[in-house]
mmCIF file of C-alpha atoms in Angstrom:
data_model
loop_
_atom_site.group_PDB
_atom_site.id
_atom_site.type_symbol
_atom_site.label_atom_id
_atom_site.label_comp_id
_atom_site.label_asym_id
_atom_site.label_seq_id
_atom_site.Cartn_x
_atom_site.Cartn_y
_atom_site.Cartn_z
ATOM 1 C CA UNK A 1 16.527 12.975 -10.129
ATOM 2 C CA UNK A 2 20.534 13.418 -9.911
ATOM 3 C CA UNK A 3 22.316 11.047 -12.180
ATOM 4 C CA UNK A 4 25.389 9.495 -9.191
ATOM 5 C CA UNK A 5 26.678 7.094 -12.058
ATOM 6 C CA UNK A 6 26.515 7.204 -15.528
ATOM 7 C CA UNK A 7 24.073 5.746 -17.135
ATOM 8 C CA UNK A 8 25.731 5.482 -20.022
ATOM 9 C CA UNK A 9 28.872 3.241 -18.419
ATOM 10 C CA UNK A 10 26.384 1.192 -16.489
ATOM 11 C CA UNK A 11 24.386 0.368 -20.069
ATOM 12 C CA UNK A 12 27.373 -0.580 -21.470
ATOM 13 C CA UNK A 13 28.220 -2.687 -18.789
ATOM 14 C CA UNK A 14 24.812 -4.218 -18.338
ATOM 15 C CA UNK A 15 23.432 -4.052 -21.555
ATOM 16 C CA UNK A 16 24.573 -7.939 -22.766
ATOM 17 C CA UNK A 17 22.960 -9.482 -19.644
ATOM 18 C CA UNK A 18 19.746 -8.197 -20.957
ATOM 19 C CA UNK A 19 16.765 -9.472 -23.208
ATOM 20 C CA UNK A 20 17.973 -8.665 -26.506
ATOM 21 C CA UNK A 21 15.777 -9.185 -29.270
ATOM 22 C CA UNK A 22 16.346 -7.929 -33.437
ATOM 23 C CA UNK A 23 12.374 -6.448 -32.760
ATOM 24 C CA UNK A 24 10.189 -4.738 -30.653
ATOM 25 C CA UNK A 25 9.044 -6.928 -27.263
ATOM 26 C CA UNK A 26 7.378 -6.540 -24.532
ATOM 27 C CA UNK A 27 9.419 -6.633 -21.244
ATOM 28 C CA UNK A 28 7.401 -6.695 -17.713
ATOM 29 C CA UNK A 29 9.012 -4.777 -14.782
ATOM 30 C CA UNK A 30 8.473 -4.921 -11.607
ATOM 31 C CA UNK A 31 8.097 -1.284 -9.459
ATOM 32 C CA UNK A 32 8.138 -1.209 -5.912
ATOM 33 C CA UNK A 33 8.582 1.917 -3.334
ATOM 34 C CA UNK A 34 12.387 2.224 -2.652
ATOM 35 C CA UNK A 35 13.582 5.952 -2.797
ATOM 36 C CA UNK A 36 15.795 7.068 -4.466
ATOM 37 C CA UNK A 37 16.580 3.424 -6.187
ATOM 38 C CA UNK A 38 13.261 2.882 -7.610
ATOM 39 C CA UNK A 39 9.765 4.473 -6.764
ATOM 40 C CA UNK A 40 6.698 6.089 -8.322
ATOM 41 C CA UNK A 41 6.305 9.782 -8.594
ATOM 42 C CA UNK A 42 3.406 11.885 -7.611
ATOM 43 C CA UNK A 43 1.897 10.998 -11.082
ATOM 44 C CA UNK A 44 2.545 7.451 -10.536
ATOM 45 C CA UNK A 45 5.514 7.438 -13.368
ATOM 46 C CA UNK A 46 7.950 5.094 -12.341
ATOM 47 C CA UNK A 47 11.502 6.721 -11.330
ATOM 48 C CA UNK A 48 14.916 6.396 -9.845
ATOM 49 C CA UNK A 49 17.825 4.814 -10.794
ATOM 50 C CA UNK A 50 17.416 1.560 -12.118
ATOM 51 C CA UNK A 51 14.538 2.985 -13.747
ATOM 52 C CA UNK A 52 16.723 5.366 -15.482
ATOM 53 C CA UNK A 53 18.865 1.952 -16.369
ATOM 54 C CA UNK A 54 16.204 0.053 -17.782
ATOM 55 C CA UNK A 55 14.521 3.375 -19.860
ATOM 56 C CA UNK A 56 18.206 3.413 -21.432
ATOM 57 C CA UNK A 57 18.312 0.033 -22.422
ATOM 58 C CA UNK A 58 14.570 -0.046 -23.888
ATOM 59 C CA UNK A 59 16.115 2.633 -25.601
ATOM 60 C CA UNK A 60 19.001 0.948 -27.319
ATOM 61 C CA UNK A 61 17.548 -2.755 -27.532
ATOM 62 C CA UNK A 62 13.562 -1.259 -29.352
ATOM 63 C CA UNK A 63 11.495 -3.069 -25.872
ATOM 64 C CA UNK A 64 8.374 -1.615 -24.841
ATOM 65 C CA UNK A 65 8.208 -1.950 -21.143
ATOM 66 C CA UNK A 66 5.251 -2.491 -19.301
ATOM 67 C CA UNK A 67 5.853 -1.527 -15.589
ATOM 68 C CA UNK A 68 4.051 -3.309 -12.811
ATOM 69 C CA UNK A 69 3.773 -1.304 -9.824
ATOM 70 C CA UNK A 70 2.990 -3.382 -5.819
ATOM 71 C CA UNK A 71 4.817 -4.077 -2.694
ATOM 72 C CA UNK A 72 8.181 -5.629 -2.687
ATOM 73 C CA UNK A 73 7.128 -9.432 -1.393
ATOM 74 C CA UNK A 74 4.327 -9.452 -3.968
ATOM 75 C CA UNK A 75 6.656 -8.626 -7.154
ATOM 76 C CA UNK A 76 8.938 -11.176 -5.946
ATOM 77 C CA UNK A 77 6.512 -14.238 -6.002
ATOM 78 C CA UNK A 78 5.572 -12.261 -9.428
ATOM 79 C CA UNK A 79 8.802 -12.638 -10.321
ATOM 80 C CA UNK A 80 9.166 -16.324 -9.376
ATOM 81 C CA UNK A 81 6.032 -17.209 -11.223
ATOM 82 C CA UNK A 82 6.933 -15.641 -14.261
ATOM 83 C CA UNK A 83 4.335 -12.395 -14.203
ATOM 84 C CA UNK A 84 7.215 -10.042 -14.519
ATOM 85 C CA UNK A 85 10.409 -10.352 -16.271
ATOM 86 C CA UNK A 86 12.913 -8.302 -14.080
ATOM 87 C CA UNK A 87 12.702 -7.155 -10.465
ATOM 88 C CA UNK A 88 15.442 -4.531 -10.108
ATOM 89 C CA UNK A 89 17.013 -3.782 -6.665
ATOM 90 C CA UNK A 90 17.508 -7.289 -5.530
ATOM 91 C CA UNK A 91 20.199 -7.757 -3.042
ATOM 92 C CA UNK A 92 22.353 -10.784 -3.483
ATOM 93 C CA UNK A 93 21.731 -13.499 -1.389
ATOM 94 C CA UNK A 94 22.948 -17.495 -1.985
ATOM 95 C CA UNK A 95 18.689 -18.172 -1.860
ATOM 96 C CA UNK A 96 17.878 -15.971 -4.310
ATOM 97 C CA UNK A 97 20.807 -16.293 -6.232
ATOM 98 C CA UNK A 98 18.937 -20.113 -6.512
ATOM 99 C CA UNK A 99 15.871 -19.006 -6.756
ATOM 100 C CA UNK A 100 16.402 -15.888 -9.793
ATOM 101 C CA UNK A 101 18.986 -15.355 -12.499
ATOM 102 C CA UNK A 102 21.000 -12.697 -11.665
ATOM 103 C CA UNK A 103 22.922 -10.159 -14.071
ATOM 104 C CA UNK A 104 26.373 -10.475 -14.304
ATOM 105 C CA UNK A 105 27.570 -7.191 -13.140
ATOM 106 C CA UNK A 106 26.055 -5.491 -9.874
ATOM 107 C CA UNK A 107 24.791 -2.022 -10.343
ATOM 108 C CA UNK A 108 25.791 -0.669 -7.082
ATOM 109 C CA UNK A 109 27.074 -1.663 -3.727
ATOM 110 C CA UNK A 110 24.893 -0.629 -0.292
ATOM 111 C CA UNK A 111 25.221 -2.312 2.850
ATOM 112 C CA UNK A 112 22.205 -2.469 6.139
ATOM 113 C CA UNK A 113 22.408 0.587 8.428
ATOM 114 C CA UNK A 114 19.336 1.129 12.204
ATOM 115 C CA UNK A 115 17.505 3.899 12.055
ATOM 116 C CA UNK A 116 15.767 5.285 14.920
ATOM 117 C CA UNK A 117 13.535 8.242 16.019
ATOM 118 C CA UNK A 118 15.242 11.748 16.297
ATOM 119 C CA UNK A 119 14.955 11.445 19.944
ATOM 120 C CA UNK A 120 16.453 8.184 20.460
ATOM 121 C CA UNK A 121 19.921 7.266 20.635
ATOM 122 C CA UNK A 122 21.744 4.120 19.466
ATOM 123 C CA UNK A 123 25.344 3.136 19.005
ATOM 124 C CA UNK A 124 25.789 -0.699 19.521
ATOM 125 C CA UNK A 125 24.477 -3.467 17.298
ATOM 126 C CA UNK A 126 23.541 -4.655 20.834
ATOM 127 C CA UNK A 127 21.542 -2.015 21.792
ATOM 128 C CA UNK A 128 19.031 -4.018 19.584
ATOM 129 C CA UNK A 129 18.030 -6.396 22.312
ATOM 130 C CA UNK A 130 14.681 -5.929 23.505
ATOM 131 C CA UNK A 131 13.959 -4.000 20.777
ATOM 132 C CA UNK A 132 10.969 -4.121 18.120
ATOM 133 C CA UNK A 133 12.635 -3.733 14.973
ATOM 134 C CA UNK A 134 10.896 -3.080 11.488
ATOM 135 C CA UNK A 135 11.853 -4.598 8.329
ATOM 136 C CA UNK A 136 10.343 -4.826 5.264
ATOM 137 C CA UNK A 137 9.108 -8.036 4.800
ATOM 138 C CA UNK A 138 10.440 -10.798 1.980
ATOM 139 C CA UNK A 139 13.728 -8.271 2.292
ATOM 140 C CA UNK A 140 16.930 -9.383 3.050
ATOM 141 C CA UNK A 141 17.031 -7.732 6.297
ATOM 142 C CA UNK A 142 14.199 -9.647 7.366
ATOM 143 C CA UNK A 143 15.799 -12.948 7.031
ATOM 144 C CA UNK A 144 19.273 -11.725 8.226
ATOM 145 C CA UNK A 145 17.374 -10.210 11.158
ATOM 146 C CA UNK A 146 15.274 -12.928 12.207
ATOM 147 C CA UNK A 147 18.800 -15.577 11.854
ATOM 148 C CA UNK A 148 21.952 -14.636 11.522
ATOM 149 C CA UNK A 149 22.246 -11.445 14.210
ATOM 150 C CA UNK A 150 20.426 -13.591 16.739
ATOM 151 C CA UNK A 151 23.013 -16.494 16.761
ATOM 152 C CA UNK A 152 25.866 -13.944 15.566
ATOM 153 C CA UNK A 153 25.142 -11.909 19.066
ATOM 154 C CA UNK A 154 23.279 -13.980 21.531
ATOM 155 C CA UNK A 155 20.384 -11.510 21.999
ATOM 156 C CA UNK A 156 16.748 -11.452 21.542
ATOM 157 C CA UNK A 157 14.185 -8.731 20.378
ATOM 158 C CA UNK A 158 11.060 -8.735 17.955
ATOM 159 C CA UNK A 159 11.003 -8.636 14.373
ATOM 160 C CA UNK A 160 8.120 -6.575 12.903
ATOM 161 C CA UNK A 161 7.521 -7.273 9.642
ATOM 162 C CA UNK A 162 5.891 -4.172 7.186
ATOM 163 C CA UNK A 163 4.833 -4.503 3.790
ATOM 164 C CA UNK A 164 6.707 -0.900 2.785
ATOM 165 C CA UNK A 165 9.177 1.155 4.169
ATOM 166 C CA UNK A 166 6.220 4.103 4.401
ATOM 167 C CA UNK A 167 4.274 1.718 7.013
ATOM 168 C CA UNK A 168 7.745 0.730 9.141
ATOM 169 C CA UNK A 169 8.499 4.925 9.392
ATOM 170 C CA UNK A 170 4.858 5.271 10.394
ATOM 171 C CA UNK A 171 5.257 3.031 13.196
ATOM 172 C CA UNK A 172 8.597 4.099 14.414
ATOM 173 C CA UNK A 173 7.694 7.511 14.375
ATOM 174 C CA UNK A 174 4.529 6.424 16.721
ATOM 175 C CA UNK A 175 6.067 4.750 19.207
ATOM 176 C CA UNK A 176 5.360 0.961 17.688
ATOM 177 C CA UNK A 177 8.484 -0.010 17.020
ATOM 178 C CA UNK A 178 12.410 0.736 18.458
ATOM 179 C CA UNK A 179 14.421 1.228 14.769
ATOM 180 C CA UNK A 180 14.087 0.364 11.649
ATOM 181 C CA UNK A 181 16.241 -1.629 9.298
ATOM 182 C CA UNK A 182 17.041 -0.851 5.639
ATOM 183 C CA UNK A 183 19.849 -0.058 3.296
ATOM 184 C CA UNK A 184 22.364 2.892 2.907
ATOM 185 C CA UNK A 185 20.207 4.602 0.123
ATOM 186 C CA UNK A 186 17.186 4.919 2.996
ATOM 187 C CA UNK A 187 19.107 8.181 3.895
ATOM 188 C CA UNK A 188 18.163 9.626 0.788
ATOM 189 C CA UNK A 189 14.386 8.698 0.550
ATOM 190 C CA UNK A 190 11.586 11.272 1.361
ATOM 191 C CA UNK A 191 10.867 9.190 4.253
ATOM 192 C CA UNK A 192 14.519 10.080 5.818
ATOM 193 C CA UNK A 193 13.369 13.365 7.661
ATOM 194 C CA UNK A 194 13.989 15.578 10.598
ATOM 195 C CA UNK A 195 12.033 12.879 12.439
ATOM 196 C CA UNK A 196 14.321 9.886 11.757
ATOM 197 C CA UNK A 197 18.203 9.743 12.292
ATOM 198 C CA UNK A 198 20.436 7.446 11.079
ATOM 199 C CA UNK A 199 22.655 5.731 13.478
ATOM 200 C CA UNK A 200 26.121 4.778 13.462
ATOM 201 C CA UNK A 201 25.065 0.861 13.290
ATOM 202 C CA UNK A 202 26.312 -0.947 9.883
ATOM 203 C CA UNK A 203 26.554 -3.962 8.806
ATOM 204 C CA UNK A 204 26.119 -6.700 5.515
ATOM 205 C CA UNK A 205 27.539 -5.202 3.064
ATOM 206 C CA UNK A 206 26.218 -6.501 -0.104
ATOM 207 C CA UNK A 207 25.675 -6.029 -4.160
ATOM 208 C CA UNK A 208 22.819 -5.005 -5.419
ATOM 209 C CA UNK A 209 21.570 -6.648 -9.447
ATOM 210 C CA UNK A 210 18.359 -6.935 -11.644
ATOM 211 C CA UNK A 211 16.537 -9.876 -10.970
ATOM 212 C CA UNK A 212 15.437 -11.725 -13.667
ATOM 213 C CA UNK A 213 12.506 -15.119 -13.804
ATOM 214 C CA UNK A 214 14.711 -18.228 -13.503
ATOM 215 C CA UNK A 215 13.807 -19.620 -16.792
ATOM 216 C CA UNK A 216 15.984 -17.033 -18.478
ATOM 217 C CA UNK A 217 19.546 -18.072 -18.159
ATOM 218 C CA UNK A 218 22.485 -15.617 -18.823
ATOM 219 C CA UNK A 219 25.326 -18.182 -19.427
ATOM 220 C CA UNK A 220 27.409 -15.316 -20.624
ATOM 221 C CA UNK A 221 29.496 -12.773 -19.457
ATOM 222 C CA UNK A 222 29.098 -8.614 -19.710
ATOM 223 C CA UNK A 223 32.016 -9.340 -23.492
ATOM 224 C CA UNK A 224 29.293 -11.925 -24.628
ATOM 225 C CA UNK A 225 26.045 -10.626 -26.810
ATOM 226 C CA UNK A 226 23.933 -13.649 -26.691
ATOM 227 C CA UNK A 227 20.497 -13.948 -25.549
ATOM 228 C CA UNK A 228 18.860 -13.556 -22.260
ATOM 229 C CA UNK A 229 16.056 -15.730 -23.182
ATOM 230 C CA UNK A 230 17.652 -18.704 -24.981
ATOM 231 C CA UNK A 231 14.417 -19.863 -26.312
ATOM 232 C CA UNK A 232 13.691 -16.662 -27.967
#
């Protein structure tokens, strides 16, 4: 895929916030379907661009990664147990920021956008009420969705929740559902097509970090080099 950063800049920017280790360990990641961010290829080889972060830094740092590939709210209870070890693509939230340790320095910045079918037309956050909206579910959208919006705007309409983005196209593109919620990068996905239009509806702007199990605690900044995992 097309490299929009470097790599190289975001390593050394990230690189101290990671597991660091003087030999070889094994680091569980979690892979969900998120195009162009983070997704599985035809051959089922994890790809995108915090894959292309992580491959650098297994690189540099000797890991051997073991990627775990399943449906967004599934690696995050993973996560939360302690089956995985990162979840990249997590947007910040004060919850999860509670719930997950968080790398210092956010890879990129993406905010929510409504996307509709080709045929429909939308051009007011408002224009949401009566609507069935998808979202996928454990997501950020889903929460800010089902809350905030409601009491921001005084109106109503029906959350849908979908465990991938593949199943909440599916059913917009059928007639289930009104729009679909999901961030910026969506408009880059395979699943953005002549089919789907984007919409001139933003809103949240947020960070987006790694994810890491809460029992590994940074306590450092990106000039520090000590250990992810204090009890390593």
């Amino acid at each position: 895929m097309a490299k929009w950063i470097n790599i190289t800049a975001i390593f050394l920017l990230l690189a101290p916030v990671f597991l660091r280790s003087q030999n070889q360990r094994t680091v569980r990641v979690g892979v969900y379907q998120n195009r162009p961010k983070i997704f599985t290829d035809s051959k089922g080889i994890p790809q995108g661009l915090f894959i292309d972060i992580v491959e650098e830094i297994a690189k540099a740092e000797s890991w051997k990664i073991e990627y775990t590939v399943g449906e967004w709210v599934d690696l995050k209870k993973g996560l939360s147990e302690g089956k995985i070890d990162i979840l990249p693509d997590m947007a910040y939230s004060v919850e999860r920021d509670s719930l997950f340790s968080l790398n210092k320095i956010p890879v990129i910045e993406s905010w929510l956008e409504v996307f509709v079918s080709y045929s429909d037309s939308m051009s007011s956050i408002l224009e949401l009420s009566n609507k069935k909206i998808g979202v996928l579910v454990g997501s950020i959208q889903e929460g800010y969705l089902k809350k905030e919006i409601k009491n921001q705007f005084k109106i109503e309409y029906t959350v849908v929740d979908f465990p991938s983005y593949t199943e909440s196209i599916e059913a917009l593109k059928d007639g289930k559902i009104d729009a679909v919620i999901a961030d910026r990068f969506f408009y880059y996905s395979d699943l953005f097509d002549k089919d789907v239009k984007a919409t001139n509806i933003v809103f949240r702007p947020t960070q987006i970090y790694f994810a890491f199990a809460k029992k590994k605690k940074p306590g450092f900044d990106v000039k520090g080099g000590q250990k992810l995992n204090q009890n390593d």
